[in-house]
Short mmCIF file of C-alpha atoms and ligand atoms in Angstrom, two decimals:
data_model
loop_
_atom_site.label_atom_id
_atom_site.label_comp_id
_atom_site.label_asym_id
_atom_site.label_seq_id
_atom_site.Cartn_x
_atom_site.Cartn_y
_atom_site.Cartn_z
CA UNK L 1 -13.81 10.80 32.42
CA UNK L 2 -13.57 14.59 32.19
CA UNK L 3 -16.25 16.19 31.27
CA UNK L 4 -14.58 18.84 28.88
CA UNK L 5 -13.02 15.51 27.49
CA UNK L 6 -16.43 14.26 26.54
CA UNK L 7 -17.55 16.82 25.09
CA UNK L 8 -14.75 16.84 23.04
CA UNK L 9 -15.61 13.34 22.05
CA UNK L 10 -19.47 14.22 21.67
CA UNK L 11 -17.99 17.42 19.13
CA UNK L 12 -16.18 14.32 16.90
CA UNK L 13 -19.40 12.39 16.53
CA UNK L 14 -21.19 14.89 15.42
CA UNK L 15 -18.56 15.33 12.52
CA UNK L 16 -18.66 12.16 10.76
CA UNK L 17 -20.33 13.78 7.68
CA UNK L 18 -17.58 16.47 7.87
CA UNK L 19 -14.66 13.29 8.07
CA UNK L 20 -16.73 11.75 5.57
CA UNK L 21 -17.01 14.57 2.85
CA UNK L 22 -13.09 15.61 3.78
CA UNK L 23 -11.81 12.68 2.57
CA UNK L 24 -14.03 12.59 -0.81
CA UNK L 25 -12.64 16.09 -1.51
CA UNK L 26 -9.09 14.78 -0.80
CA UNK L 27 -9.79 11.91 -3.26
CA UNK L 28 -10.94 13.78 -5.75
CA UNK L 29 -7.39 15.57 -6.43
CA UNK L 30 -5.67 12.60 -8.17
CA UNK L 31 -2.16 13.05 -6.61
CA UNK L 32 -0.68 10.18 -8.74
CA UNK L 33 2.93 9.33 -8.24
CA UNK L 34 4.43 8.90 -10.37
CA UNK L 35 4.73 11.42 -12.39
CA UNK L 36 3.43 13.51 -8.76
CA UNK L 37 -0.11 15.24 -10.24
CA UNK L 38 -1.83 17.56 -8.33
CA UNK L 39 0.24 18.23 -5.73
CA UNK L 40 -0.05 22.13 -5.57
CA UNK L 41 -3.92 22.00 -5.81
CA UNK L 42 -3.57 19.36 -2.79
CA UNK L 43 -0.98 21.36 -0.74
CA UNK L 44 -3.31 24.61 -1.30
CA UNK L 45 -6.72 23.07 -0.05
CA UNK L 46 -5.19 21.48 2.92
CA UNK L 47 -3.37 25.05 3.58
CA UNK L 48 -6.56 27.24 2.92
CA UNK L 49 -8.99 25.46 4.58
CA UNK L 50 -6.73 25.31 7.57
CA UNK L 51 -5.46 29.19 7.51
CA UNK L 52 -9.43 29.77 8.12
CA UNK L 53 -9.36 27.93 11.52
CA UNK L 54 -5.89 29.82 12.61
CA UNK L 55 -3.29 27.85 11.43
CA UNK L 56 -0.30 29.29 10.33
CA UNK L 57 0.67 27.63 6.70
CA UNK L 58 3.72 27.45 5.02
CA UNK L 59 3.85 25.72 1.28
CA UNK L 60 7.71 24.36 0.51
CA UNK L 61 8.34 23.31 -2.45
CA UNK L 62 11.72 20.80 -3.20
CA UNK L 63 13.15 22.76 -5.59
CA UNK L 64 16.51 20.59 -6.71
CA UNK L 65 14.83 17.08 -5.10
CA UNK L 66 14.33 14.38 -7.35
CA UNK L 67 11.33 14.86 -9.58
CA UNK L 68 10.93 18.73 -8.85
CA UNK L 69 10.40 20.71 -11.73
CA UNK L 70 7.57 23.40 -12.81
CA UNK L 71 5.04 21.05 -14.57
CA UNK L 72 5.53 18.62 -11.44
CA UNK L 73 6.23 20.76 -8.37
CA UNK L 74 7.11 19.17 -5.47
CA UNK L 75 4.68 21.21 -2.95
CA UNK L 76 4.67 20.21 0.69
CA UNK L 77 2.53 21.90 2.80
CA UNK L 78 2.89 22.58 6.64
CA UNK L 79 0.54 24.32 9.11
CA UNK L 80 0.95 25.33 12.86
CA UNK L 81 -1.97 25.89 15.33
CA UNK L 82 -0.13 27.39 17.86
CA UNK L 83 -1.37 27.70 21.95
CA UNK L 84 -1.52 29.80 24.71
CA UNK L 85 0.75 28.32 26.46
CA UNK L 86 4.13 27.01 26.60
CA UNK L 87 3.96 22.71 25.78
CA UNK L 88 4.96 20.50 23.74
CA UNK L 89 4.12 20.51 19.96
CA UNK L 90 2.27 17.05 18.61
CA UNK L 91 2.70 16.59 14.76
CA UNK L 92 0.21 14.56 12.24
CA UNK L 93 2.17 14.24 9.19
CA UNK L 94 0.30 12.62 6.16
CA UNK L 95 1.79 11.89 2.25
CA UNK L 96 -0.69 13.37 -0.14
CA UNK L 97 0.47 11.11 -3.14
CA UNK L 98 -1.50 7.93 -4.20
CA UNK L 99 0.17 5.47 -6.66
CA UNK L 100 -2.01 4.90 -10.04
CA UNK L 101 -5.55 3.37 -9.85
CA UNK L 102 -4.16 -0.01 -12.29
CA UNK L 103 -7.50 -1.57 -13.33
CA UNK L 104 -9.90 -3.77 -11.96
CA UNK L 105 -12.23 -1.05 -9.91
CA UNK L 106 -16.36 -1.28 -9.79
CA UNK L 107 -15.99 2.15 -8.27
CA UNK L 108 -14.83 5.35 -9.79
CA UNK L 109 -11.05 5.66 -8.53
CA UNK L 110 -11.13 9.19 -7.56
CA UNK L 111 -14.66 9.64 -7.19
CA UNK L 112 -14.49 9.17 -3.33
CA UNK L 113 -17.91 7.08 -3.41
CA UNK L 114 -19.89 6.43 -0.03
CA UNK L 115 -21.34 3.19 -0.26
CA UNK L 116 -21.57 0.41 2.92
CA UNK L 117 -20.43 2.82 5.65
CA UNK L 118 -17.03 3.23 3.31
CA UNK L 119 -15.68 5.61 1.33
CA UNK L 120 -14.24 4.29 -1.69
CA UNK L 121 -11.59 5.60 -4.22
CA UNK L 122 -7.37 5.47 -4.47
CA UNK L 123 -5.88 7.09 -1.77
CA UNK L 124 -9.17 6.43 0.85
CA UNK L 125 -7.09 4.29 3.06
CA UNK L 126 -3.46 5.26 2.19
CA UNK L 127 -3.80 7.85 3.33
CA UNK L 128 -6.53 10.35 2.62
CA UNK L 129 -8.60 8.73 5.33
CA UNK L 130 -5.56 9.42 7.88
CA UNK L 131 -5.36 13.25 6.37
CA UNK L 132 -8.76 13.74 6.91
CA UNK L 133 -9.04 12.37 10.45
CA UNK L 134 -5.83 14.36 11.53
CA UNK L 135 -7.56 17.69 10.48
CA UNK L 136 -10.85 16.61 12.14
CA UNK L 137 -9.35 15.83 15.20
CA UNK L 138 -7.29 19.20 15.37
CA UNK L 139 -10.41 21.56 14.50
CA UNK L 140 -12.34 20.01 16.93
CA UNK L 141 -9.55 20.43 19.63
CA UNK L 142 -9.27 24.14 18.48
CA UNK L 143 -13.55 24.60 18.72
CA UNK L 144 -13.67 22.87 21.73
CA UNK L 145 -11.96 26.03 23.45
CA UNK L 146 -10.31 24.25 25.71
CA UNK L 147 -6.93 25.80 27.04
CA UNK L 148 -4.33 23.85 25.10
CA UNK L 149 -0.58 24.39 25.60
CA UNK L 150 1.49 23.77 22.97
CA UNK L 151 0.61 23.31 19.34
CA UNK L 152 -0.34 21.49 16.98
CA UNK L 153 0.86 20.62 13.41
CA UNK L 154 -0.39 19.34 10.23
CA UNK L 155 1.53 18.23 7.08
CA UNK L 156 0.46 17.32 3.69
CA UNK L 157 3.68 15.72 2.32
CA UNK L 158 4.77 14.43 -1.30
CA UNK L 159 6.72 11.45 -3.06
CA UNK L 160 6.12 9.32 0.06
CA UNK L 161 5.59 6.61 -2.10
CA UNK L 162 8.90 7.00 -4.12
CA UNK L 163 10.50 7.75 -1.09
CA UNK L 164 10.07 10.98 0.16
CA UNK L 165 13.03 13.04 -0.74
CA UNK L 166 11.01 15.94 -1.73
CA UNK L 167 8.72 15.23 1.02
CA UNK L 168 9.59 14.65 4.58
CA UNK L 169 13.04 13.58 3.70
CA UNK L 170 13.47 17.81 2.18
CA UNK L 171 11.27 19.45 5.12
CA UNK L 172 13.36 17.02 7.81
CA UNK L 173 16.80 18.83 6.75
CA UNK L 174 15.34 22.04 7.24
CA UNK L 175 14.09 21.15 10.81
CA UNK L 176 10.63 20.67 10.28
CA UNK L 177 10.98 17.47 12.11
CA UNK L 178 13.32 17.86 14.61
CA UNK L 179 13.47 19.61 18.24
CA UNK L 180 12.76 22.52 19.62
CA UNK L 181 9.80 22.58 16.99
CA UNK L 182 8.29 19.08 16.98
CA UNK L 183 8.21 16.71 20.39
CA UNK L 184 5.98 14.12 19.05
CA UNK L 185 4.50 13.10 15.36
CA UNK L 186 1.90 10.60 14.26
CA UNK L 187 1.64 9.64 10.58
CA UNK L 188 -1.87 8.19 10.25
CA UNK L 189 -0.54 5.82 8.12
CA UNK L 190 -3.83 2.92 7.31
CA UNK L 191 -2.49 0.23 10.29
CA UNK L 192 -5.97 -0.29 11.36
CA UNK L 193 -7.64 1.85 14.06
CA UNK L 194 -6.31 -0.37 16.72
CA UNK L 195 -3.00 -1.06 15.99
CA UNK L 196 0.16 1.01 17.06
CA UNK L 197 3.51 1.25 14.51
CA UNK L 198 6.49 1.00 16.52
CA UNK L 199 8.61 1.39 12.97
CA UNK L 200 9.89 -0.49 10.20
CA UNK L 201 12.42 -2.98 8.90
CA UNK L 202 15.38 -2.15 7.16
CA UNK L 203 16.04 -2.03 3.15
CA UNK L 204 19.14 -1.84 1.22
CA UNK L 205 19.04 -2.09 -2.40
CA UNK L 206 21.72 -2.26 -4.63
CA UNK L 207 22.68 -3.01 -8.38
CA UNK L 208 24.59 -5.94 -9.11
CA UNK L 209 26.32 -5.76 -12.93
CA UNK L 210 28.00 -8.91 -14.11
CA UNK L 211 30.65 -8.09 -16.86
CA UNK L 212 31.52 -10.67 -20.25
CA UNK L 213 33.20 -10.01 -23.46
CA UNK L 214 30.99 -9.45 -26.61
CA UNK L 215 31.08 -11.30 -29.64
CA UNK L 216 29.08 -12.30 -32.80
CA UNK L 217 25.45 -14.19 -31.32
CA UNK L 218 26.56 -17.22 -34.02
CA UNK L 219 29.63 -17.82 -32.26
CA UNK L 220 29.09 -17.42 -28.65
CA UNK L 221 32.14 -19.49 -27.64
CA UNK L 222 34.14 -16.42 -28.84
CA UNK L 223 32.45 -14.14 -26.13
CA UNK L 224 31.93 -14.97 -22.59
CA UNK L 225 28.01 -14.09 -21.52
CA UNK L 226 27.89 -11.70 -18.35
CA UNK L 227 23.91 -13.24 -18.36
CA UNK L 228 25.66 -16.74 -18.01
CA UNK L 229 27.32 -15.27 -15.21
CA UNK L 230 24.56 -13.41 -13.80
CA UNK L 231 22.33 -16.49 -13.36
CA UNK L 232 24.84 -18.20 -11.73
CA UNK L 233 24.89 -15.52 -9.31
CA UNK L 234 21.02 -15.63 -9.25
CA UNK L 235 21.41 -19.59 -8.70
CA UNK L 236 23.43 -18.92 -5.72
CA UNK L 237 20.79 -16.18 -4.20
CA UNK L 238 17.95 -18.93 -4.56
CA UNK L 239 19.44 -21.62 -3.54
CA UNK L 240 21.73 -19.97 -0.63
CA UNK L 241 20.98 -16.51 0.75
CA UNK L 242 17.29 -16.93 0.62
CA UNK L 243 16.66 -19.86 2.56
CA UNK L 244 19.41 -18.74 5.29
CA UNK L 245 17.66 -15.50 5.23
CA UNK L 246 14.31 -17.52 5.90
CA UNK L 247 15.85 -18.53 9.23
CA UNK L 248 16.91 -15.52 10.25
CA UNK L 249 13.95 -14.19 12.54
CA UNK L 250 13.11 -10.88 14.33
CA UNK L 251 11.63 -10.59 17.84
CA UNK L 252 10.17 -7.48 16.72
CA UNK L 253 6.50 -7.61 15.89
CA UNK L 254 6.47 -7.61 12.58
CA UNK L 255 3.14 -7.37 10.55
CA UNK L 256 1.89 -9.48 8.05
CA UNK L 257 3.98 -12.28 10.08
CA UNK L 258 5.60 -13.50 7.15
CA UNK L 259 7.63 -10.55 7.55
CA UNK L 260 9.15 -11.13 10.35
CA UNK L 261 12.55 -13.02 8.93
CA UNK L 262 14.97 -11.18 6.51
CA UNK L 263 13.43 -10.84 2.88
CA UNK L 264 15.33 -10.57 -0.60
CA UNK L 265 13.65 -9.65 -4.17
CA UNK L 266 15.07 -9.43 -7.39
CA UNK L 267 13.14 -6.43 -8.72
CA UNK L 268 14.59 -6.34 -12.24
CA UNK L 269 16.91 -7.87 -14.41
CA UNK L 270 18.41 -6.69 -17.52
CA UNK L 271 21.23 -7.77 -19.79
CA UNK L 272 22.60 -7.52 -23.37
CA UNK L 273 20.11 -5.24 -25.39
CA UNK L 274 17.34 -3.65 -25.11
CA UNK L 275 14.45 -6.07 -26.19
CA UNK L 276 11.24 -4.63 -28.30
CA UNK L 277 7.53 -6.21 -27.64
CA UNK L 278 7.82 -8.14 -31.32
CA UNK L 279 4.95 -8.88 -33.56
CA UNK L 280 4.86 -10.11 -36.44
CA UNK L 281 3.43 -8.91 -39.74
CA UNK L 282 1.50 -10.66 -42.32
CA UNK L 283 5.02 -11.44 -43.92
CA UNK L 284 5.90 -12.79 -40.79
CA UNK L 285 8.42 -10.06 -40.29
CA UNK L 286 8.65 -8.35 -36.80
CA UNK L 287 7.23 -5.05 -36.72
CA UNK L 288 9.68 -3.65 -34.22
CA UNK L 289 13.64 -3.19 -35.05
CA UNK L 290 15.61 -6.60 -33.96
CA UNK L 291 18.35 -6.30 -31.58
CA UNK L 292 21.91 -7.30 -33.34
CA UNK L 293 23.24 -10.41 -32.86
CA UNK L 294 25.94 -9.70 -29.76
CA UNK L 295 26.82 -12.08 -26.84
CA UNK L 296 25.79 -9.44 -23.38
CA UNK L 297 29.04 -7.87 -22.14
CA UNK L 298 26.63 -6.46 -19.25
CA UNK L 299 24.01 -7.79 -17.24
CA UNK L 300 22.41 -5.74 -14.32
CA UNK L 301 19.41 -6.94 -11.79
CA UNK L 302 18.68 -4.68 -8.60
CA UNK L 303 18.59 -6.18 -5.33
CA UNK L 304 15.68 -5.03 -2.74
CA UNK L 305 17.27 -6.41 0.52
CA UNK L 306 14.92 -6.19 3.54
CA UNK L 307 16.54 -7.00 7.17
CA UNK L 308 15.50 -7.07 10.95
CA UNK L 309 16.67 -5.19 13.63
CA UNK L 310 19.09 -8.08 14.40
CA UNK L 311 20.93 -7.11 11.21
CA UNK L 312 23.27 -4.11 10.47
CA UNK L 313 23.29 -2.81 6.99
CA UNK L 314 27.15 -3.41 6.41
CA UNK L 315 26.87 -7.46 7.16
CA UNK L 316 23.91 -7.57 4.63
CA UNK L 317 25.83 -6.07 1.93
CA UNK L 318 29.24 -7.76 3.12
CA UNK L 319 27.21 -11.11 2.56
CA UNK L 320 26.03 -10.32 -0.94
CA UNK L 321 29.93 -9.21 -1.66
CA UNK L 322 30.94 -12.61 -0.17
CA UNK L 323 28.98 -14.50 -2.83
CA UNK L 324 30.28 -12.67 -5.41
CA UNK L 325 33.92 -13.05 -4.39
CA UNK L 326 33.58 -16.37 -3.96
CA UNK L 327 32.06 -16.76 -8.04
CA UNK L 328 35.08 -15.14 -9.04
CA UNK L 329 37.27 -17.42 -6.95
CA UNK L 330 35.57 -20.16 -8.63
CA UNK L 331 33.92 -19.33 -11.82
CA UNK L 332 36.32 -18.68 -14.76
CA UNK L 333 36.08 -14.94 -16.29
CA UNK L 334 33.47 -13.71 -13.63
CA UNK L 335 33.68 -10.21 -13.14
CA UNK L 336 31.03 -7.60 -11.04
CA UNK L 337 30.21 -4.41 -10.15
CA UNK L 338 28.23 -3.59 -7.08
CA UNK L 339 26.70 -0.22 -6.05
CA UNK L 340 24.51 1.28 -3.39
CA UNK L 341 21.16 2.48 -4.51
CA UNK L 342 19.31 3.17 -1.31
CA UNK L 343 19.40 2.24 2.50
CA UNK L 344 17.78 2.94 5.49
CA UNK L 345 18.40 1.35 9.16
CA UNK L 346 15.77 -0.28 10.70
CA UNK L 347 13.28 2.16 13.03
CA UNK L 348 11.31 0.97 16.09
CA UNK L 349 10.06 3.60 18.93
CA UNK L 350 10.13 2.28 22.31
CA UNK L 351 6.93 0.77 23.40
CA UNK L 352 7.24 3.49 26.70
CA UNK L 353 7.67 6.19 24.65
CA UNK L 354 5.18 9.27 25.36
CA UNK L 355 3.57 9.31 21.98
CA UNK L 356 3.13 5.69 22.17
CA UNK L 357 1.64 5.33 25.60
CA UNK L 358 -0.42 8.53 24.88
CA UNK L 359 -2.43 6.54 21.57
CA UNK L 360 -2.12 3.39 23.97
CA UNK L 361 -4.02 5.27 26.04
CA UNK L 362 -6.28 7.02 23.58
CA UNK L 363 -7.20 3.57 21.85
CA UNK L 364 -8.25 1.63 25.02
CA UNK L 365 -10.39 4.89 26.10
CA UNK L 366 -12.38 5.36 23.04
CA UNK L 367 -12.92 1.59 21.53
CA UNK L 368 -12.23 -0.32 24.85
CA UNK L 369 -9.75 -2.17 24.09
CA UNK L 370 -6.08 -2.59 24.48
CA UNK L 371 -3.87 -1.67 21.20
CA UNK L 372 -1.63 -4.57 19.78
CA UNK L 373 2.18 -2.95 18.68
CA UNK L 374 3.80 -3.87 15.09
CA UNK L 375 6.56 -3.10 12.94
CA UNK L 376 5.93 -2.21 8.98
CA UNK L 377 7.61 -4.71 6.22
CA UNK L 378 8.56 -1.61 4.40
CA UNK L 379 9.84 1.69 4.89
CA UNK L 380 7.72 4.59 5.28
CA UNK L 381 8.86 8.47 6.18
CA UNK L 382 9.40 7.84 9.83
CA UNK L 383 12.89 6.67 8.08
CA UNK L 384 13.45 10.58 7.90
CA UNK L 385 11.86 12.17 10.78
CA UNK L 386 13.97 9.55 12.55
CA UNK L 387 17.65 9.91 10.66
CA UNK L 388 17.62 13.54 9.26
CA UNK L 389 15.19 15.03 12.33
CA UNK L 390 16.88 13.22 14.98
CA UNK L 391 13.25 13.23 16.54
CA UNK L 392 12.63 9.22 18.06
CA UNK L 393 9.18 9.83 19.62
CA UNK L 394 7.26 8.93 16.54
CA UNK L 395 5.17 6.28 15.39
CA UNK L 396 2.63 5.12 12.46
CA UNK L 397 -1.37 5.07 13.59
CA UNK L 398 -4.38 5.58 11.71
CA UNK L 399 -7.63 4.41 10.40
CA UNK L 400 -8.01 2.08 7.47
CA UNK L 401 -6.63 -1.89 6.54
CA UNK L 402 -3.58 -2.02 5.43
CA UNK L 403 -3.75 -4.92 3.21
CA UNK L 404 -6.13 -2.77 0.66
CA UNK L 405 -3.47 0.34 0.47
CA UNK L 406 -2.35 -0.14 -3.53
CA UNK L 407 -5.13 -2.51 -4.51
CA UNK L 408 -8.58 -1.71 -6.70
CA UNK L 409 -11.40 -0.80 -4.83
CA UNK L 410 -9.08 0.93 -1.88
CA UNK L 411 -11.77 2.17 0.83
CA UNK L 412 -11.73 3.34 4.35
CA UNK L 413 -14.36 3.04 7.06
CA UNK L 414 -16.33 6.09 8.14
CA UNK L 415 -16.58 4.77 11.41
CA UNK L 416 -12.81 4.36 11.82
CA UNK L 417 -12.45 7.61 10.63
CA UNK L 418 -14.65 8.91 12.95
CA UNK L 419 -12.62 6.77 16.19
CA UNK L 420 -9.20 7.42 14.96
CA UNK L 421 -9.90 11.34 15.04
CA UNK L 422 -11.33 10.57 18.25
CA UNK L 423 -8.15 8.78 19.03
CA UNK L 424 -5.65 10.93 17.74
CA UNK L 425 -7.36 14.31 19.51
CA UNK L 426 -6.73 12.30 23.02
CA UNK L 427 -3.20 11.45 22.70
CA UNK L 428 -3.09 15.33 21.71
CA UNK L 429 -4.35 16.36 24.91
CA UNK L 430 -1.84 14.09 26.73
CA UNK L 431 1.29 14.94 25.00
CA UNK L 432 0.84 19.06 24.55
CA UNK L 433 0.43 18.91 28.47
CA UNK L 434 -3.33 19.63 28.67
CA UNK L 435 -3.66 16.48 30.63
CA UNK L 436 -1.31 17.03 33.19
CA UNK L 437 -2.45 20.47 33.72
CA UNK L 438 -6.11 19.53 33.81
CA UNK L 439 -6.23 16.58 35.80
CA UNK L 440 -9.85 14.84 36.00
ZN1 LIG T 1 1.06 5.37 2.71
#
């Protein structure tokens, strides 16, 4: 190996307290979405402690995107390192939000504890941990002195988990994410240290309203319930769509493998009114007001539709509209509505392209091994960089399991921390140019 390059590796080691104590600080600015807290004071540490080691930083704020507004701001922040030399620019793009703790920690949710060679705390593994890493593995590529074309970028994004129209999806419109600026980005999203993202499955999801007549509660025979006819509807996604959709299976590699056929969830239901948590008194009255007596002229439930690459997005809502059609072919007085909520296409990055063979590379150099490639059940902002920034030479890698992103007790490995910025440094040298120009 080149020598410069191990000394650049050597630099890394010695900054595992740094990686360590990086991450606490990130933790410790509870960027809970929703409502999106924090976010300025999050945007502005990233941004000042990187204008100290010559980045240029810009803070964006959504203003207009969903969930902007002055006690909330939506404040993205993006900073450019920029070379010597003409190359290619390699982008580490990180959410700063964290969803809420929930309950059921022994450790201080954002208190960004070190105990068992982990830091613990919401937001360690997704995707503090990641930040952190990103920003170690640029400074020590700037300190190292070593002549890099190019430039590098760093972004501190919002709202990824509601997602990320104020985030990525705002900054991709306005060509943060798009050619001549960016060539390549990494979002060290927690896939484990070894693992590649090629992309992500599709989603649709939709809201289905079934429509009845109302009438008194006593004499529902003078009505017609649209929650009658939604559970027949409901009948027919249980005992139809979802166990077709269990046989329909993707050759793309799909992680946890339970994933890797087409999914549907009914994330809510709701129909006639709206119901009250009732008690009752020592009267035995309820202490919350009672809904009149009315048979439900409405009934909605939203759909959460997940499909493979084998799948295009107008077949898997043509086959929910077939169902319905066919109800009120069949089923007297059935009437729907059906409306788009949110869809993206599936994403997956060629397994040759440059930013992919670069971290290949990377991952079997610094742990030894040779990466394994998946695909993401869910969405995550490469859905953006990829539609709106027209930019296809991206992928998901960074430290941490992603099986404990959400959950209590959320931690992330020092160690991995410590090899991923390692990791993610290498592939930098590759895809600016350095490599080519400095050949061992
Ligand atoms: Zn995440």
């Amino acid at each position: 190996m080149n020598s410069s390059v191990q000394k650049l590796l050597d630099r890394i080691d010695t900054k595992r307290d740094e990686v360590t104590a990086l991450t606490q600080d990130l933790v410790r600015i509870p960027t809970v979405n929703p409502p999106g807290d924090a976010y300025e004071a999050c945007a502005h540490f990233i941004g000042e402690r990187l204008a100290k080691k010559g980045f240029a930083v810009e803070y964006v704020r959504a203003i207009g995107a969903p969930g902007d507004s002055d006690s909330h701001p939506r404040t993205n922040v993006v900073a450019r390192w920029q070379g010597q030399t003409p190359g290619e620019c390699v982008h580490f793009n990180s959410h700063i939000d964290v969803v809420e703790a929930g309950s059921g920690w022994t450790y201080e949710p954002f208190g960004g504890q070190v105990a068992n060679g982990r830091v613990y705390g919401r937001g360690t593994c997704d995707m503090k941990g990641g930040l952190a890493s990103s920003i170690i593995a640029c400074e020590a590529l700037i300190e190292s002195g070593l002549p890099i074309p190019g430039a590098l970028e760093i972004s501190g994004t919002v709202d990824e988990e509601s997602g990320g129209f104020a985030g990525v999806g705002y900054l991709a419109e306005r060509g943060y994410f798009s050619k001549p600026r960016v060539h390549h980005v990494i979002i060290p999203e927690p896939l484990g240290v070894d693992r590649i993202c090629l992309g992500h499955r599709g989603v649709w999801w939709g809201e289905v309203e079934t429509r009845g007549r109302i009438a008194h509660g006593s004499m529902p025979f003078l009505g017609d319930s649209a929650i009658n006819h939604m559970s027949a509807f409901i009948h027919l996604l249980e005992t139809q769509l979802q166990p077709r959709l269990q046989g329909r299976k993707t050759a793309e590699p799909v992680e946890p493998p339970g994933a890797r056929v087409s999914t549907l969830n009914i994330n809510s239901i709701h129909g006639g009114q709206v119901e009250q948590h009732y008690a009752n008194d020592e009267r035995g009255w309820p202490t919350a007001q009672t809904p009149a007596p009315v048979v439900a002229h409405s009934c909605r439930t939203v759909l959460d539709r997940r499909f493979i690459a084998e799948e295009n997005l107008e077949a898997v809502k043509q086959e929910i509209i077939d169902m319905l059609d066919e109800l009120k072919r069949t089923r007297p007085g059935f009437d729907y509505g059906i409306r788009d909520i949110m869809s993206f296409v599936p994403t997956a990055t060629p397994k040759d392209a440059p930013v992919v063979d670069a971290t290949a590379r990377a991952i079997a150099r610094v742990l030894g091994r040779q990466p394994s490639y998946i695909a993401s059940p869910g969405t995550y902002d490469q859905k953006h960089i990829v539609r709106t920034g027209k930019l296809h030479d991206c992928i998901a890698y960074g430290p941490g399991i992603l099986d404990l992103a959400h959950q209590p007790d959320e931690y992330v490995g020092i160690q991995e921390l410590v090899d991923s910025a390692k990791i993610m440094a290498l592939a930098s040298l590759d895809l600016t140019g350095w490599t080519r120009l400095n050949p061992a």
